[in-house]
């Protein structure tokens, strides 16, 4: 876990940084891709547009006069003509297939509805190594909704910063998706964002940003790092709550690590707020945690209530999720993509996990501000 440093230091970042010392026997790059998951019905979309890897005439066959495009970018370019009023949702029904394109969504209220994570895949390999800064690798804007698809950056662990999804969207809702990358996978940049039943894969600083984010029933999966490196899920200047979680032996006894261990600054030791409550497992021993003002072990359930999911999940955010029409529960099942291991698993309602990927018993940790109980996978 970490604090301090990075460009967002002066703002309120939203994620804990968990320093995970990887045990021996880490899986190689030959892991399996996610098992495709069945799409769940979404409320009727009067302005839905179909995107399919088929030729347009084949795509339209059997769909009457439905608009049909062979790329997401082409469909978005036509959004103004197809749905002239910004207040209307522009729904893209994205059929099974792999879409190799950089998707930049500048229109409000866009919905990407796939046919299952592992079935509908939006992928690319832009990264800092290829000369593409993280601000340009993937972007969405206000009112963005996504369901049942995979968003992937294939730059690999040597690609350095390589964002799979950058959301500058207030009122983002991502449900039943898989967001896959290595360094800087998910950039939750600003606004209120909610991630439900979603898998997030990465190695270094792979969930970060200045958003006020809620992660419910999510799996955060740590992939194999470069040789001699450890994995960090980033945060700085933040408030983090860990409670009712199973913490495995892979969690370092210090619990938290500063961005620059040679220059530990006040922002790290005092301004951050790292709270632990009612955790179990070998990693839950707090006797050797770093001696920082901002790191606290809470023993009073009444005190932790104000940091809990019930207290932190704002009514406006709850209303937005309900208005989106996304179901509040998911029964999807996934398996790990390449570079990770682990069998298929399902999470019950009100749980989330960070999974350390190796061949030993997997450990789970909460991801950020507002998480309910975590599950050992």
CSV table of C-alpha atoms in Angstrom, one decimal:
chain,number,residue,atom,x,y,z
A,1,UNK,CA,0.0,0.0,0.0
A,2,UNK,CA,1.4,3.4,-0.8
A,3,UNK,CA,1.0,7.1,-0.4
A,4,UNK,CA,2.4,10.3,-1.8
A,5,UNK,CA,3.8,11.2,-5.2
A,6,UNK,CA,2.4,11.4,-8.7
A,7,UNK,CA,0.7,14.2,-10.5
A,8,UNK,CA,-2.6,13.8,-8.6
A,9,UNK,CA,-1.0,14.3,-5.2
A,10,UNK,CA,-2.6,17.7,-4.6
A,11,UNK,CA,-6.1,16.3,-5.4
A,12,UNK,CA,-8.0,13.6,-3.6
A,13,UNK,CA,-7.1,10.3,-5.2
A,14,UNK,CA,-9.3,7.4,-4.5
A,15,UNK,CA,-7.5,4.1,-4.2
A,16,UNK,CA,-5.4,2.3,-1.6
A,17,UNK,CA,-2.0,1.2,-2.7
A,18,UNK,CA,-1.4,-2.4,-1.6
A,19,UNK,CA,2.2,-3.6,-1.6
A,20,UNK,CA,1.9,-7.2,-2.5
A,21,UNK,CA,5.1,-9.2,-2.3
A,22,UNK,CA,4.6,-12.0,-4.8
A,23,UNK,CA,5.2,-15.5,-3.5
A,24,UNK,CA,7.2,-18.1,-5.5
A,25,UNK,CA,5.4,-20.0,-8.3
A,26,UNK,CA,3.8,-17.1,-10.0
A,27,UNK,CA,1.9,-18.1,-13.2
A,28,UNK,CA,3.4,-17.4,-16.6
A,29,UNK,CA,1.9,-15.8,-19.6
A,30,UNK,CA,0.2,-19.0,-20.6
A,31,UNK,CA,-2.9,-18.5,-18.5
A,32,UNK,CA,-6.3,-18.8,-20.0
A,33,UNK,CA,-8.5,-16.0,-21.3
A,34,UNK,CA,-11.7,-15.3,-19.6
A,35,UNK,CA,-14.5,-17.8,-20.2
A,36,UNK,CA,-17.2,-15.9,-22.2
A,37,UNK,CA,-20.2,-14.9,-20.1
A,38,UNK,CA,-23.8,-14.8,-21.2
A,39,UNK,CA,-25.2,-11.4,-21.8
A,40,UNK,CA,-27.9,-10.2,-19.5
A,41,UNK,CA,-30.9,-8.2,-20.8
A,42,UNK,CA,-30.7,-4.5,-20.7
A,43,UNK,CA,-33.8,-2.2,-20.7
A,44,UNK,CA,-35.2,-1.5,-24.2
A,45,UNK,CA,-33.1,1.1,-26.1
A,46,UNK,CA,-35.1,3.0,-28.7
A,47,UNK,CA,-32.0,4.5,-30.2
A,48,UNK,CA,-29.8,1.3,-30.2
A,49,UNK,CA,-27.3,0.9,-32.9
A,50,UNK,CA,-25.6,-2.4,-33.8
A,51,UNK,CA,-21.9,-2.8,-34.1
A,52,UNK,CA,-20.7,-6.1,-35.5
A,53,UNK,CA,-17.5,-7.4,-37.2
A,54,UNK,CA,-19.7,-8.7,-40.0
A,55,UNK,CA,-20.1,-6.8,-43.2
A,56,UNK,CA,-22.9,-4.2,-42.9
A,57,UNK,CA,-25.3,-6.1,-45.1
A,58,UNK,CA,-24.8,-9.3,-43.1
A,59,UNK,CA,-25.1,-7.3,-39.9
A,60,UNK,CA,-28.5,-5.9,-41.0
A,61,UNK,CA,-29.9,-9.2,-42.1
A,62,UNK,CA,-32.8,-10.1,-39.8
A,63,UNK,CA,-32.7,-6.7,-38.0
A,64,UNK,CA,-35.0,-4.8,-40.3
A,65,UNK,CA,-33.8,-1.3,-40.8
A,66,UNK,CA,-31.5,-1.3,-37.8
A,67,UNK,CA,-28.3,0.8,-38.2
A,68,UNK,CA,-25.3,-1.4,-38.3
A,69,UNK,CA,-21.6,-0.6,-38.3
A,70,UNK,CA,-18.4,-2.6,-38.4
A,71,UNK,CA,-16.5,-0.5,-35.9
A,72,UNK,CA,-17.4,1.3,-32.7
A,73,UNK,CA,-15.6,4.5,-33.9
A,74,UNK,CA,-17.7,4.6,-37.1
A,75,UNK,CA,-20.9,4.3,-35.0
A,76,UNK,CA,-19.8,7.0,-32.6
A,77,UNK,CA,-19.1,9.3,-35.6
A,78,UNK,CA,-22.7,9.0,-36.6
A,79,UNK,CA,-24.1,9.6,-33.1
A,80,UNK,CA,-25.2,13.2,-33.8
A,81,UNK,CA,-27.2,12.1,-36.8
A,82,UNK,CA,-28.7,9.1,-35.2
A,83,UNK,CA,-29.5,10.6,-31.9
A,84,UNK,CA,-29.5,14.4,-32.2
A,85,UNK,CA,-30.6,15.1,-28.6
A,86,UNK,CA,-27.7,14.8,-26.1
A,87,UNK,CA,-30.2,14.0,-23.3
A,88,UNK,CA,-31.0,10.7,-25.1
A,89,UNK,CA,-28.8,7.7,-24.4
A,90,UNK,CA,-26.9,6.5,-27.4
A,91,UNK,CA,-26.8,2.8,-27.1
A,92,UNK,CA,-24.4,0.6,-29.0
A,93,UNK,CA,-25.2,-3.1,-29.1
A,94,UNK,CA,-21.7,-4.5,-29.7
A,95,UNK,CA,-21.8,-8.0,-31.0
A,96,UNK,CA,-19.4,-10.8,-30.2
A,97,UNK,CA,-15.9,-10.2,-31.7
A,98,UNK,CA,-12.6,-8.4,-31.2
A,99,UNK,CA,-12.5,-4.7,-32.0
A,100,UNK,CA,-9.0,-3.4,-32.4
A,101,UNK,CA,-9.5,0.3,-32.2
A,102,UNK,CA,-8.9,3.3,-30.0
A,103,UNK,CA,-12.3,4.4,-28.7
A,104,UNK,CA,-12.5,8.0,-27.6
A,105,UNK,CA,-16.1,8.9,-26.5
A,106,UNK,CA,-16.7,12.6,-26.3
A,107,UNK,CA,-20.5,12.5,-26.5
A,108,UNK,CA,-22.5,12.3,-23.2
A,109,UNK,CA,-24.7,9.4,-22.2
A,110,UNK,CA,-23.1,6.7,-24.4
A,111,UNK,CA,-23.9,3.1,-23.5
A,112,UNK,CA,-21.7,0.2,-24.7
A,113,UNK,CA,-23.6,-3.0,-24.3
A,114,UNK,CA,-21.7,-6.2,-25.2
A,115,UNK,CA,-22.5,-9.9,-25.4
A,116,UNK,CA,-20.4,-10.9,-22.4
A,117,UNK,CA,-16.9,-10.3,-21.1
A,118,UNK,CA,-14.6,-12.5,-23.1
A,119,UNK,CA,-17.1,-12.3,-26.0
A,120,UNK,CA,-17.1,-8.6,-26.9
A,121,UNK,CA,-13.5,-7.4,-26.7
A,122,UNK,CA,-12.3,-3.8,-27.3
A,123,UNK,CA,-8.5,-4.0,-27.5
A,124,UNK,CA,-5.3,-2.2,-28.4
A,125,UNK,CA,-1.7,-1.8,-27.4
A,126,UNK,CA,-1.1,2.0,-27.1
A,127,UNK,CA,1.3,2.8,-24.3
A,128,UNK,CA,3.9,5.2,-23.0
A,129,UNK,CA,6.5,3.0,-24.7
A,130,UNK,CA,4.9,3.6,-28.1
A,131,UNK,CA,4.9,7.3,-27.5
A,132,UNK,CA,1.3,7.5,-26.5
A,133,UNK,CA,0.7,9.2,-23.1
A,134,UNK,CA,-1.8,7.8,-20.8
A,135,UNK,CA,-4.2,10.6,-21.5
A,136,UNK,CA,-4.6,9.4,-25.1
A,137,UNK,CA,-4.9,5.7,-24.7
A,138,UNK,CA,-8.6,5.4,-24.0
A,139,UNK,CA,-11.3,7.9,-23.0
A,140,UNK,CA,-14.9,8.2,-22.1
A,141,UNK,CA,-17.0,11.2,-20.9
A,142,UNK,CA,-20.1,12.1,-18.8
A,143,UNK,CA,-22.9,9.6,-18.3
A,144,UNK,CA,-20.9,6.6,-19.7
A,145,UNK,CA,-22.3,3.2,-19.1
A,146,UNK,CA,-20.8,-0.2,-20.1
A,147,UNK,CA,-22.0,-3.7,-19.6
A,148,UNK,CA,-20.9,-7.2,-20.5
A,149,UNK,CA,-17.7,-6.6,-22.4
A,150,UNK,CA,-13.9,-6.6,-22.1
A,151,UNK,CA,-11.7,-3.5,-22.4
A,152,UNK,CA,-8.1,-4.6,-22.9
A,153,UNK,CA,-4.7,-3.0,-23.4
A,154,UNK,CA,-2.2,-5.6,-24.6
A,155,UNK,CA,1.0,-3.5,-24.2
A,156,UNK,CA,2.2,-6.0,-21.7
A,157,UNK,CA,4.3,-5.5,-18.5
A,158,UNK,CA,7.2,-3.8,-20.4
A,159,UNK,CA,4.8,-1.3,-22.1
A,160,UNK,CA,5.0,1.0,-19.1
A,161,UNK,CA,2.0,3.3,-18.6
A,162,UNK,CA,-0.8,1.8,-20.8
A,163,UNK,CA,-4.3,2.7,-19.8
A,164,UNK,CA,-7.1,0.3,-20.9
A,165,UNK,CA,-9.9,2.6,-19.7
A,166,UNK,CA,-9.7,6.3,-18.8
A,167,UNK,CA,-13.0,7.7,-17.5
A,168,UNK,CA,-13.3,11.4,-17.1
A,169,UNK,CA,-17.0,10.7,-16.8
A,170,UNK,CA,-19.2,11.9,-14.0
A,171,UNK,CA,-21.9,9.3,-13.4
A,172,UNK,CA,-19.9,6.4,-14.9
A,173,UNK,CA,-21.4,2.9,-14.3
A,174,UNK,CA,-19.5,-0.2,-15.4
A,175,UNK,CA,-21.3,-3.5,-14.8
A,176,UNK,CA,-20.2,-7.1,-15.5
A,177,UNK,CA,-17.1,-6.1,-17.5
A,178,UNK,CA,-13.4,-7.0,-17.5
A,179,UNK,CA,-10.8,-4.2,-17.7
A,180,UNK,CA,-7.4,-5.7,-18.5
A,181,UNK,CA,-3.9,-4.3,-18.6
A,182,UNK,CA,-0.7,-4.1,-16.7
A,183,UNK,CA,0.5,-0.7,-15.6
A,184,UNK,CA,-2.2,2.0,-15.1
A,185,UNK,CA,-5.0,-0.2,-16.3
A,186,UNK,CA,-8.0,1.9,-15.0
A,187,UNK,CA,-7.7,5.6,-14.8
A,188,UNK,CA,-10.8,6.8,-12.9
A,189,UNK,CA,-10.0,10.4,-13.5
A,190,UNK,CA,-12.9,12.5,-12.1
A,191,UNK,CA,-16.4,12.6,-11.0
A,192,UNK,CA,-18.6,9.9,-9.3
A,193,UNK,CA,-18.0,6.4,-10.7
A,194,UNK,CA,-19.5,3.0,-9.8
A,195,UNK,CA,-18.0,-0.4,-10.8
A,196,UNK,CA,-20.2,-3.4,-10.2
A,197,UNK,CA,-19.3,-7.1,-10.6
A,198,UNK,CA,-16.2,-6.0,-12.7
A,199,UNK,CA,-12.8,-7.7,-13.0
A,200,UNK,CA,-9.7,-5.4,-13.1
A,201,UNK,CA,-6.3,-6.8,-14.0
A,202,UNK,CA,-2.9,-5.2,-13.7
A,203,UNK,CA,0.5,-4.9,-12.1
A,204,UNK,CA,1.7,-1.4,-11.2
A,205,UNK,CA,-0.6,1.5,-10.1
A,206,UNK,CA,-3.3,-0.2,-12.1
A,207,UNK,CA,-6.3,1.5,-10.5
A,208,UNK,CA,-5.8,5.2,-9.9
A,209,UNK,CA,-7.2,8.7,-10.4
A,210,UNK,CA,-9.1,11.5,-8.7
A,211,UNK,CA,-12.6,10.1,-8.9
A,212,UNK,CA,-14.9,9.4,-6.1
A,213,UNK,CA,-15.3,5.7,-6.9
A,214,UNK,CA,-17.4,2.8,-5.5
A,215,UNK,CA,-16.4,-0.8,-6.2
A,216,UNK,CA,-18.9,-3.4,-5.3
A,217,UNK,CA,-18.6,-7.1,-5.9
A,218,UNK,CA,-15.5,-6.5,-8.0
A,219,UNK,CA,-12.4,-8.7,-8.4
A,220,UNK,CA,-9.1,-6.8,-8.6
A,221,UNK,CA,-6.6,-9.3,-10.0
A,222,UNK,CA,-2.8,-8.8,-9.6
A,223,UNK,CA,-0.8,-10.2,-12.5
A,224,UNK,CA,2.8,-11.3,-12.7
A,225,UNK,CA,5.1,-8.3,-12.5
A,226,UNK,CA,8.5,-7.9,-14.1
A,227,UNK,CA,11.3,-9.9,-12.5
A,228,UNK,CA,12.3,-8.6,-9.1
A,229,UNK,CA,9.3,-6.2,-8.9
A,230,UNK,CA,6.3,-6.1,-6.6
A,231,UNK,CA,2.8,-5.2,-7.4
A,232,UNK,CA,1.1,-2.0,-6.3
A,233,UNK,CA,-2.5,-0.9,-6.6
A,234,UNK,CA,-2.1,2.9,-6.4
A,235,UNK,CA,-3.4,5.7,-4.3
A,236,UNK,CA,-2.2,9.0,-2.9
A,237,UNK,CA,-3.8,11.7,-0.7
A,238,UNK,CA,-6.7,9.3,-0.1
A,239,UNK,CA,-9.0,7.8,2.4
A,240,UNK,CA,-9.1,4.0,2.4
A,241,UNK,CA,-11.2,1.6,4.4
A,242,UNK,CA,-10.4,-2.1,4.8
A,243,UNK,CA,-12.9,-4.1,6.7
A,244,UNK,CA,-14.3,-7.7,7.0
A,245,UNK,CA,-11.7,-8.9,4.6
A,246,UNK,CA,-9.5,-12.0,4.3
A,247,UNK,CA,-5.9,-10.8,4.0
A,248,UNK,CA,-3.5,-13.5,2.8
A,249,UNK,CA,0.1,-14.0,3.7
A,250,UNK,CA,1.2,-12.2,0.5
A,251,UNK,CA,0.4,-8.9,2.1
A,252,UNK,CA,3.6,-7.4,3.4
A,253,UNK,CA,3.6,-6.9,7.2
A,254,UNK,CA,4.2,-3.1,6.7
A,255,UNK,CA,0.9,-2.9,5.0
A,256,UNK,CA,1.7,0.4,3.3
A,257,UNK,CA,4.7,1.8,1.4
A,258,UNK,CA,5.5,5.4,0.5
A,259,UNK,CA,5.8,6.4,-3.1
A,260,UNK,CA,9.5,7.3,-2.5
A,261,UNK,CA,10.9,5.3,0.4
A,262,UNK,CA,13.9,7.5,0.6
A,263,UNK,CA,11.8,10.7,0.9
A,264,UNK,CA,8.8,9.9,3.0
A,265,UNK,CA,6.8,13.1,3.1
A,266,UNK,CA,4.0,14.5,5.3
A,267,UNK,CA,1.4,13.9,2.6
A,268,UNK,CA,2.1,10.2,3.0
A,269,UNK,CA,2.3,9.8,6.7
A,270,UNK,CA,-0.4,12.3,7.9
A,271,UNK,CA,-2.7,13.4,5.1
A,272,UNK,CA,-3.7,10.0,3.9
A,273,UNK,CA,-6.2,7.9,5.9
A,274,UNK,CA,-5.8,4.2,5.9
A,275,UNK,CA,-8.2,2.3,8.1
A,276,UNK,CA,-8.4,-1.4,9.0
A,277,UNK,CA,-11.2,-3.1,10.8
A,278,UNK,CA,-12.2,-6.7,11.6
A,279,UNK,CA,-10.0,-8.3,9.0
A,280,UNK,CA,-8.8,-11.9,9.2
A,281,UNK,CA,-6.1,-14.1,7.8
A,282,UNK,CA,-2.3,-14.0,8.0
A,283,UNK,CA,-2.0,-10.6,6.4
A,284,UNK,CA,-4.4,-9.1,8.9
A,285,UNK,CA,-1.8,-8.9,11.7
A,286,UNK,CA,-1.4,-5.2,12.3
A,287,UNK,CA,1.4,-5.4,14.9
A,288,UNK,CA,4.0,-4.5,12.3
A,289,UNK,CA,2.2,-1.9,10.3
A,290,UNK,CA,4.0,1.3,9.4
A,291,UNK,CA,4.0,3.9,12.2
A,292,UNK,CA,2.1,6.7,10.3
A,293,UNK,CA,-0.4,9.1,11.8
A,294,UNK,CA,-2.9,8.2,9.0
A,295,UNK,CA,-2.7,4.5,9.5
A,296,UNK,CA,-5.3,3.3,12.1
A,297,UNK,CA,-6.7,0.1,13.3
A,298,UNK,CA,-10.3,0.6,14.3
A,299,UNK,CA,-11.9,-1.6,17.0
A,300,UNK,CA,-15.2,0.2,17.3
A,301,UNK,CA,-17.9,-0.9,14.8
A,302,UNK,CA,-19.8,2.4,15.4
A,303,UNK,CA,-16.7,4.4,14.4
A,304,UNK,CA,-16.2,2.4,11.2
A,305,UNK,CA,-19.8,2.8,10.1
A,306,UNK,CA,-19.1,6.3,8.7
A,307,UNK,CA,-16.6,4.8,6.3
A,308,UNK,CA,-18.6,1.8,5.3
A,309,UNK,CA,-20.3,1.2,2.0
A,310,UNK,CA,-23.7,2.2,3.4
A,311,UNK,CA,-22.3,5.5,4.7
A,312,UNK,CA,-20.1,6.3,1.7
A,313,UNK,CA,-22.4,5.4,-1.2
A,314,UNK,CA,-24.1,8.7,-1.8
A,315,UNK,CA,-27.8,8.8,-2.6
A,316,UNK,CA,-27.1,10.6,-5.8
A,317,UNK,CA,-24.8,7.8,-6.9
A,318,UNK,CA,-27.3,5.1,-5.9
A,319,UNK,CA,-30.0,6.9,-7.8
A,320,UNK,CA,-27.8,7.1,-10.9
A,321,UNK,CA,-27.1,3.3,-10.8
A,322,UNK,CA,-30.9,2.7,-10.5
A,323,UNK,CA,-31.7,5.1,-13.3
A,324,UNK,CA,-29.2,3.4,-15.5
A,325,UNK,CA,-31.4,0.3,-15.5
A,326,UNK,CA,-28.4,-2.0,-14.7
A,327,UNK,CA,-29.4,-4.9,-12.5
A,328,UNK,CA,-28.1,-4.7,-8.9
A,329,UNK,CA,-26.8,-8.2,-8.9
A,330,UNK,CA,-24.8,-10.3,-11.4
A,331,UNK,CA,-24.3,-14.0,-11.8
A,332,UNK,CA,-21.5,-13.9,-14.3
A,333,UNK,CA,-18.5,-16.2,-14.0
A,334,UNK,CA,-15.0,-15.6,-15.4
A,335,UNK,CA,-11.6,-17.1,-15.6
A,336,UNK,CA,-8.3,-15.4,-15.5
A,337,UNK,CA,-6.8,-13.9,-18.7
A,338,UNK,CA,-3.2,-14.5,-19.9
A,339,UNK,CA,-0.6,-13.7,-17.3
A,340,UNK,CA,-2.7,-14.8,-14.4
A,341,UNK,CA,-4.1,-18.0,-12.8
A,342,UNK,CA,-7.1,-19.1,-10.9
A,343,UNK,CA,-10.3,-21.0,-11.6
A,344,UNK,CA,-13.7,-19.6,-12.5
A,345,UNK,CA,-15.5,-18.0,-9.5
A,346,UNK,CA,-18.6,-16.1,-8.6
A,347,UNK,CA,-18.9,-13.4,-6.0
A,348,UNK,CA,-22.0,-13.1,-3.8
A,349,UNK,CA,-23.7,-9.7,-3.5
A,350,UNK,CA,-22.0,-7.1,-1.4
A,351,UNK,CA,-18.4,-8.4,-1.8
A,352,UNK,CA,-15.3,-7.4,-3.6
A,353,UNK,CA,-11.8,-8.8,-3.8
A,354,UNK,CA,-8.2,-8.1,-4.8
A,355,UNK,CA,-6.8,-11.4,-6.0
A,356,UNK,CA,-3.1,-12.0,-5.9
A,357,UNK,CA,-2.3,-14.3,-8.8
A,358,UNK,CA,0.0,-17.1,-8.0
A,359,UNK,CA,-0.2,-20.8,-7.4
A,360,UNK,CA,-0.6,-20.5,-3.7
A,361,UNK,CA,-3.9,-19.8,-1.9
A,362,UNK,CA,-5.2,-16.6,-3.3
A,363,UNK,CA,-5.5,-13.5,-1.1
A,364,UNK,CA,-8.2,-10.9,-1.1
A,365,UNK,CA,-8.1,-7.2,-0.2
A,366,UNK,CA,-10.5,-4.3,-0.6
A,367,UNK,CA,-9.7,-1.9,-3.4
A,368,UNK,CA,-10.7,1.6,-2.4
A,369,UNK,CA,-12.8,4.0,-0.4
A,370,UNK,CA,-16.1,2.3,-0.5
A,371,UNK,CA,-16.0,-1.5,-0.4
A,372,UNK,CA,-18.1,-3.9,1.5
A,373,UNK,CA,-16.8,-7.3,2.7
A,374,UNK,CA,-14.2,-9.0,0.6
A,375,UNK,CA,-14.1,-12.6,-0.4
A,376,UNK,CA,-11.2,-15.1,-0.4
A,377,UNK,CA,-11.2,-16.7,-3.9
